[in-house]
C-alpha atoms as one frame of an Amber mdcrd trajectory, in Angstrom:
protein
   4.780 -27.131 -13.957   6.444 -27.840 -17.690   9.854 -27.261 -16.006   8.971
 -29.709 -13.050   7.718 -32.354 -15.752  10.800 -31.919 -17.816  12.909 -32.427
 -14.914  10.999 -35.450 -13.455  10.775 -37.339 -17.034  14.186 -36.300 -18.030
  15.468 -39.042 -20.476  12.086 -40.291 -21.176  10.870 -40.566 -24.730   9.516
 -36.950 -25.967   6.070 -38.473 -26.845   5.726 -39.653 -23.035   6.744 -36.251
 -21.667   4.257 -34.513 -24.000   1.443 -37.066 -22.934   2.010 -36.151 -19.231
   1.914 -32.377 -20.157  -1.441 -33.027 -22.082  -2.820 -34.970 -19.193  -2.151
 -32.196 -16.710  -3.470 -29.419 -18.616  -6.665 -31.321 -19.663  -7.428 -32.725
 -16.106  -5.934 -30.241 -13.692  -5.764 -26.598 -15.109  -9.205 -24.508 -15.244
  -9.685 -20.875 -15.730 -12.358 -18.127 -15.584 -11.927 -14.944 -17.551 -14.658
 -12.288 -17.525 -13.383 -10.484 -20.714 -14.428 -12.707 -23.797 -11.518 -11.451
 -25.982  -9.050 -12.306 -23.407 -10.350 -15.735 -22.883 -10.092 -16.326 -26.424
  -6.431 -15.246 -26.360  -5.973 -17.552 -23.401  -7.334 -20.625 -25.271  -5.093
 -19.989 -28.096  -2.199 -19.864 -25.655  -3.211 -23.187 -24.280  -3.555 -24.672
 -27.482   0.030 -23.763 -28.385   1.294 -25.151 -25.039  -0.297 -28.770 -25.252
  -3.910 -27.809 -24.690  -6.396 -27.450 -21.809  -8.278 -24.657 -23.828 -11.595
 -26.285 -23.259 -11.412 -25.814 -19.564 -11.496 -22.090 -19.935 -14.818 -20.300
 -18.967 -14.956 -17.248 -21.099 -17.334 -14.094 -20.704 -17.854 -15.256 -17.057
 -17.366 -13.626 -13.665 -15.362 -15.651 -11.038 -18.050 -14.503  -8.643 -20.638
 -16.534 -10.258 -22.564 -19.412  -8.389 -22.688 -21.685 -11.636 -20.470 -22.457
 -14.505 -20.779 -24.404 -17.666 -17.973 -26.638 -16.880 -19.037 -29.427 -14.595
 -15.645 -29.417 -12.944 -16.338 -26.011 -11.485 -19.746 -26.715 -10.155 -20.408
 -25.945  -7.486 -17.462 -23.572  -7.071 -16.574 -24.876  -3.426 -13.909 -26.992
  -2.176 -12.666 -27.977  -5.532  -9.335 -27.058  -6.174  -5.546 -27.588  -4.780
  -4.411 -24.112  -5.796  -6.029 -20.861  -7.121  -3.849 -18.169  -8.853  -4.572
 -14.989 -10.309  -4.638 -11.326 -10.862  -8.095 -10.539 -10.442  -9.922  -7.256
 -11.165  -9.973  -4.697  -7.975 -11.018  -1.250  -7.265 -14.460  -1.448  -8.620
 -17.809  -1.735  -6.574 -19.914  -4.686  -6.920 -23.465  -3.808  -6.276 -26.258
  -6.238  -5.336 -28.160  -7.260  -8.339 -25.163  -6.598 -10.878 -25.572  -9.723
 -13.180 -22.402  -8.858 -15.132 -20.219  -9.113 -11.829 -22.204 -11.586  -9.948
 -23.874 -13.691 -12.732 -26.478 -15.907 -10.917 -24.816 -15.202  -7.549 -26.009
 -12.692  -4.725 -23.911 -10.158  -2.854 -25.647 -11.392   0.437 -24.143 -14.939
  -0.215 -20.548 -13.408   0.647 -19.753 -13.238   4.458 -17.838 -10.045   3.958
 -20.785  -8.309   2.150 -23.524  -9.193   4.432 -25.638  -6.341   5.464 -24.001
  -4.160   2.535 -25.555  -2.971  -0.538 -22.089  -2.722  -2.350 -18.543  -3.796
  -1.688 -15.172  -3.390  -3.444 -14.460  -6.378  -5.703 -11.362  -7.680  -4.331
 -12.993  -8.489  -1.057 -15.512 -10.862  -2.341 -12.965 -12.314  -5.075 -10.647
 -13.182  -2.111 -13.589 -14.806  -0.350 -14.680 -16.674  -3.564 -11.043 -18.063
  -3.882 -11.162 -19.399  -0.376 -14.439 -20.950  -1.219 -13.031 -22.789  -4.221
  -9.875 -24.198  -2.506 -10.344 -27.816  -0.995  -9.342 -27.999   2.636  -5.573
 -27.363   2.794  -5.472 -25.830  -0.566  -3.462 -22.635  -1.310  -3.910 -19.436
  -3.249  -1.558 -16.799  -4.625  -3.452 -13.606  -5.663  -2.563 -10.102  -6.587
  -4.319  -7.824  -4.092  -4.354  -4.076  -3.681  -2.732  -2.690  -0.669  -5.864
  -1.162   0.432  -7.205  -4.557   1.193  -4.172  -5.182   3.561  -3.970  -1.818
   5.286  -7.228   0.322   5.017  -8.430   1.114   8.588 -11.918   2.610   8.446
 -14.979   0.310   8.944 -16.697   2.105   5.890 -14.023   0.513   3.663 -14.869
  -2.848   4.877 -11.213  -4.021   4.772 -10.635  -4.699   8.370 -13.823  -6.977
   8.181 -12.131  -8.761   5.235  -8.989  -9.245   6.896 -10.661 -10.682   9.910
 -12.548 -13.180   7.473  -9.323 -14.394   5.852  -7.667 -15.000   9.228 -10.782
 -17.133  10.328 -10.361 -19.430   7.232  -6.621 -20.502   7.181  -3.034 -19.381
   7.264  -1.610 -16.048   5.596   1.616 -17.824   4.727   3.287 -15.043   2.798
   2.725 -11.415   1.692   5.132  -9.781  -0.974   4.746  -6.174  -1.486   5.196
  -4.989  -5.134   6.604  -1.562  -6.026   4.271   1.151  -7.398   5.301   0.808
 -11.051   4.432  -2.885 -11.103   1.562  -2.739 -13.421   2.108   0.822 -14.692
   2.928  -0.651 -18.269  -0.659  -1.536 -18.466  -1.940   1.803 -17.342  -2.452
   0.789 -13.553  -1.323   2.967 -10.826  -2.359   0.878  -7.984   0.088  -0.048
  -5.192  -0.189  -4.073  -4.845   1.146  -7.035  -2.989   1.032 -10.777  -3.593
  -1.106 -12.569  -0.909  -0.433 -16.137  -0.254  -2.814 -18.190   1.730  -3.537
 -21.844   2.986  -6.974 -22.960   3.862  -7.416 -24.887   7.175  -7.987 -28.456
   6.947 -11.351 -29.751   8.074 -10.060 -30.768  11.609  -8.208 -27.374  11.951
 -11.209 -25.478  11.062 -13.354 -27.241  13.544 -10.839 -26.546  16.096 -10.417
 -22.787  15.228 -14.206 -22.434  15.138 -14.650 -23.990  18.621 -12.031 -21.942
  20.291 -13.211 -18.704  18.622 -16.670 -19.142  19.531 -15.872 -19.810  23.118
 -13.779 -16.589  23.284 -16.638 -14.747  21.616 -18.976 -16.025  24.288 -16.674
 -14.440  26.746 -17.312 -11.043  25.202 -14.010 -10.643  23.291 -13.672  -8.471
  20.212 -13.463 -10.400  17.031  -9.939  -9.270  16.352  -8.741 -10.301  19.722
 -10.569 -13.692  19.535  -8.896 -14.645  16.241  -5.477 -14.486  18.033  -6.715
 -16.096  21.092  -8.251 -18.839  18.951  -5.172 -19.639  16.876  -3.140 -20.019
  20.198  -5.621 -22.089  22.004  -6.196 -24.343  19.090  -2.741 -24.784  18.544
  -2.699 -23.307  15.128   0.039 -20.754  15.622   2.338 -20.175  12.534   4.785
 -17.770  10.936   4.178 -15.622   7.986   6.878 -14.582   5.358   7.038 -10.981
   4.405   8.981  -9.661   1.437   9.368  -6.263  -0.284  10.388  -6.018  -4.036
  11.602  -2.669  -5.384  12.626  -4.056  -8.953  10.655  -6.458 -10.838  12.356
  -6.654 -14.160  11.465  -3.304 -15.801  11.800   0.434 -14.822   8.972   2.722
 -13.993   9.129   3.757 -17.550   8.637   0.323 -18.750  12.261  -0.523 -19.893
  13.250  -3.865 -19.493  16.200  -4.423 -16.884  18.002  -7.193 -15.348  17.236
  -6.046 -11.870  14.642  -8.168 -10.460  14.104  -8.677  -6.627  11.187 -11.305
  -6.869  13.356 -13.971  -8.684  16.334 -14.645 -10.860  15.886 -16.002 -14.386
  17.936 -17.805 -16.927  19.369 -16.303 -20.307  16.158 -17.833 -22.058  13.802
 -16.541 -19.585  13.334 -19.655 -17.478  13.525 -19.820 -13.522  17.129 -20.029
 -12.457  17.839 -22.701 -10.017  20.148 -20.288  -7.967  18.006 -17.731  -6.076
  20.327 -15.972  -3.794  19.395 -12.646  -3.003  15.779 -12.842  -4.342  12.431
 -12.885  -2.507  11.755 -16.294  -3.938  15.142 -17.711  -2.582  14.374 -16.093
   0.756  10.805 -17.457   0.723  12.522 -21.075   0.182  14.727 -20.358   3.099
  11.788 -19.410   5.348   9.838 -22.405   4.323  12.782 -24.806   5.064  12.745
 -23.530   8.568  10.401 -20.699   9.516  11.439 -20.688  13.189  14.939 -19.983
  12.583  14.630 -17.694   9.507  16.477 -14.395  10.402  15.338 -12.370   7.456
  17.203 -10.481   4.883  18.089  -6.948   3.747  17.518  -5.662   0.082  15.360
  -7.070  -0.696  13.776  -6.795   2.758  12.254 -10.066   3.815  11.308 -11.106
   7.404   9.432 -14.078   9.108   6.919 -12.989  11.844   4.819 -14.869  14.073
   1.171 -14.370  12.786   0.126 -13.354  16.302   2.847 -10.543  16.411   1.659
  -9.560  13.029  -2.004  -9.448  13.723  -1.493  -7.496  16.930   0.992  -5.196
  15.659  -1.654  -2.452  14.885  -5.078  -1.681  16.120  -6.420  -2.222  12.546
  -4.558  -5.565  12.014  -2.969  -4.101   8.978  -0.993  -6.759   7.078   1.015
  -4.782   4.464   4.717  -5.925   4.347   5.987  -2.066   4.090   4.555  -1.371
   7.402   5.887  -4.388   9.316   9.319  -4.554   7.667   9.900  -0.843   8.613
   8.647  -1.378  12.194  11.297  -4.220  12.547  13.960  -1.766  11.351  12.693
   1.096  13.593  13.759  -0.638  16.826  17.669   0.224  16.264  19.760   1.469
  19.067  19.995   5.085  19.918  23.412   6.753  19.425  24.937   7.960  22.918
  23.508  11.360  23.727  20.521  11.141  21.471  16.905  10.934  22.466  14.169
   8.592  21.153  10.553   9.795  21.297   7.227   9.732  19.533   6.315  12.464
  17.158   3.101  12.847  19.061   5.015  13.523  22.148   7.624  16.140  20.791
   4.574  17.796  18.695   1.307  19.189  19.692  -1.693  19.076  17.278  -2.723
  22.611  16.369  -6.230  23.176  15.171  -6.664  26.772  15.102  -9.665  27.590
  13.113  -9.267  30.683  11.116 -11.977  33.454  11.876 -13.497  35.254   8.791
 -16.273  37.195  10.414 -15.274  40.865  10.337 -12.636  40.014   7.996 -14.537
  40.068   4.671 -12.014  42.116   2.687  -8.928  40.900   4.105  -6.535  39.012
   1.832  -5.279  35.604   3.028  -2.547  33.348   1.911  -3.134  29.818   1.217
  -0.229  27.425   1.181   0.458  23.867  -0.378   3.537  21.847   0.028   5.717
  20.478  -2.840   7.214  17.076  -2.896  10.545  18.664  -2.445   9.342  19.993
   1.160   8.978  23.561  -0.119   5.880  25.527   1.134   4.627  28.022  -1.478
   1.411  30.151  -2.014  -1.467  28.668  -3.687  -2.099  30.862  -6.633  -5.495
  32.579  -6.727  -7.403  32.749 -10.076  -5.979  29.343 -11.069  -7.776  26.120
 -12.008 -10.602  25.967  -9.388  -9.259  28.639  -7.102 -11.074  31.838  -6.585
  -9.870  35.154  -8.288  -8.844  36.328  -4.628  -8.276  34.524  -1.353 -10.334
  37.156   0.402 -12.430  36.577   3.600 -15.800  36.657   1.670 -14.782  33.482
  -0.190 -13.909  31.656   2.998 -17.188  32.667   4.536 -19.147  30.955   1.899
 -16.673  27.815   1.578 -18.131  24.791   2.959 -14.819  23.343   4.101 -12.876
  24.292   7.251  -9.792  26.353   7.235  -6.783  26.425   9.644  -4.161  28.983
  10.463  -0.536  27.780  10.533   2.387  29.841  12.257   5.923  30.175  11.527
   8.040  27.127  12.703   4.787  24.679  12.505   5.185  21.119  11.092   2.679
  20.895   8.343   2.035  17.732   6.036  -0.278  16.621   3.448  -2.287  13.445
   4.712  -2.984  12.536   0.951   0.494  13.148  -0.260   2.818  12.705   2.683
   4.122   9.528   1.143   5.481  11.537  -1.749   7.375  13.749   0.590   4.839
  16.596   1.170   5.847  17.632   4.795   7.733  20.946   5.796   8.319  23.642
   8.225   6.287  26.940   7.861   8.973  29.450   7.010   9.066  33.127   7.421
   6.646  35.034   5.276   3.740  32.543   5.697   2.714  33.575   9.300  -1.112
  32.969   9.577  -1.294  31.172   6.190  -4.208  28.787   5.787  -4.587  25.096
   5.201  -7.463  22.765   4.773  -8.079  20.049   7.164  -6.182  17.697   4.883
  -3.204  19.429   6.151  -2.645  18.445   9.747  -0.635  21.259  11.612   1.821
  20.760  14.662   3.711  22.999  16.758   7.150  21.894  18.216   6.526  21.701
  22.039   9.852  19.797  23.080  12.366  22.629  23.686  15.279  20.145  23.137
  14.223  19.950  19.583  15.028  22.544  17.020  12.215  23.075  14.305  15.060
  23.531  11.596  16.685  20.075  12.583  13.424  18.411  12.559  12.695  19.659
   8.938  15.887  18.136   7.696  15.203  15.035   9.787  11.771  14.512   8.278
  13.128  14.998   4.804  15.813  12.305   5.328  15.614   8.959   3.420  14.880
   7.051   6.687  11.737   9.015   7.494  10.629   9.113   3.748  10.574   5.352
   3.995   8.711   5.519   7.093   5.956   7.765   5.747   5.527   5.384   2.798
   5.522   2.362   5.348   2.671   3.972   7.364   0.444   5.188   4.520  -2.594
   3.337   3.827  -4.678   2.746   0.466  -3.457   1.751  -2.954  -4.253   4.553
  -5.290  -1.932   7.460  -6.259  -3.598   9.732  -3.455  -2.815   7.450  -0.485
  -3.829   8.617   3.118  -1.554   9.002   6.183  -3.708   8.700   9.564  -2.911
  11.115  12.262  -2.390   8.332  14.941   0.164   6.426  12.689   2.068   9.728
  12.055   2.011  10.568  15.781   3.141   7.053  16.746   6.321   7.248  14.602
   9.459   7.528  16.615  12.150   9.927  16.009  15.827  10.094  17.400  17.697
  13.119  17.717  20.677  14.718  19.802  19.700  16.193  23.130  21.775  19.417
  22.596  20.499  21.851  20.163  24.114  23.046  19.356  24.783  19.431  17.998
  21.696  19.562  16.127  22.670  22.752  14.397  26.024  21.398  13.702  24.485
  18.214  11.948  22.539  20.442   9.718  24.949  23.265   9.222  26.282  21.991
   5.719  22.577  21.433   4.585  21.594  24.865   5.582  24.681  26.491   3.826
  24.146  24.675   0.428  20.326  25.328   0.580  21.065  29.049   1.031  23.559
  28.887  -1.944  20.933  27.274  -4.001  18.353  29.616  -3.308  20.782  32.452
  -4.072  21.715  30.864  -7.298  17.805  30.714  -8.256  17.398  34.377  -7.294
  20.447  35.352  -9.559  19.125  33.433 -12.403  15.725  34.984 -12.234  17.517
  38.388 -12.155  19.705  37.799 -15.007  16.878  36.355 -17.177  14.771  39.521
 -16.264  17.516  41.658 -17.352  17.801  39.762 -20.820  14.176  40.086 -21.168
  14.332  43.891 -20.637  17.046  44.221 -23.383  14.760  42.300 -25.891  11.467
  43.861 -25.276  12.102  47.154 -23.077   9.131  46.070 -20.803  11.150  46.309
 -17.437  10.324  43.826 -14.949   6.976  42.529 -16.026   6.195  39.160 -15.166
   3.829  36.998 -17.230   1.098  34.911 -15.474   1.278  31.243 -15.515  -0.577
  29.521 -18.163  -3.715  28.018 -16.683  -3.296  24.235 -16.197   0.433  24.098
 -16.341   0.724  23.277 -12.688  -0.120  19.863 -11.259  -1.561  21.270  -8.012
């Protein structure tokens, strides 16, 4: 706003420009901050930038029903714009005065019938409530709000509520490290929203209720109501990989979000940035063709809403889905993973095998399968049948050539083909197992294919949640399409160099281990003794 005022009143006496800024901050800008000390810092900051500090409500939750500042009461239909990075990931429980103030959880549509709900869900609803008709918000939200699928998460219900209140104008995906400098590991996005006008809301509600009376599902009725009420629109999607600093927190000029001037201001030239592409999209949504690196696209909201059964809205998923429709090379086959693989759920039997020693496997981010060491951390002293008989979890047997992945860490690259030496090894239900049932597909080729950059990006795109342990749903994994040569000989030729180099690498590792062992023996004369790993040194 200061840049806009400086530009608009360029050439005017400095005192007049300062007065415009003062009037704006005193009459237009209001804030709510639950942390008392941060509220004080905010007020000092505003004092340094031409006041407005008296409009800050400190030590108050944004979810409250009443505020000290009369401009905020009641907190409904009040503001042209709401912006913020609200707290998320915490549960709000009915009766929690610190988070709800004088409000009640049952007053929020997305929380009705629930005793607790994630904070971001009702904060987004409160932001919508505070907007005047036609108002806009821009909020940082966890990706779980945009893509979690289970009804227990309440996220699909929240997405449906947002879609019934206005237009989801833009969603911009931020990288995993966006807030790492402040200690947060959550995957987040910027959600931009425009509230329906009074007339638009009436039209939408009339059409939505009509379709509901015809026994339509809530999700389907939203799409039908938008169409029949003539409220169709397009949504901008963007994905930023760089945001001005590295994952280690070191400042860098690389910034996909926007270009800045040498003194830190916003550059007038925004070519190749998400902001520049957003401006292009807004200039002509119907003709916007998208951009690559940073990846951006404009989609019909109807297409966006119906692309996944859970109505997921995260840009990573939709931007990759757009890319996945590329042409298949001549002689290659396109197929769903669920069609070339068959889920194997072979329960291990421990009755009568109480004394048998089993191998339990885990998968490294490099795609290497290794044995989970007994007696380490919370692992039992031995992986004997007696342990599994008393274990409350379910255990499944894998076979050589099977595809196994970690449903929690697939997005980190934890997928592999079971190698020789691990026949009958065990995994928990968190590690889905598949056999290759399409005879045209070599398991070794599939292993290299699924470790390629394209499919590593695909796994990140289909993952749900926002914490460091995000989950991949089995149906989403099976719906991924792969392309491969129809001839096994061609597959073998494509991966030949990879297999040769990988063999040389393993040979070098073995040679290094032998050389170190020989050196050890020279030093202490203890032969090939191997010391056990120090407990806690592994991140498993």
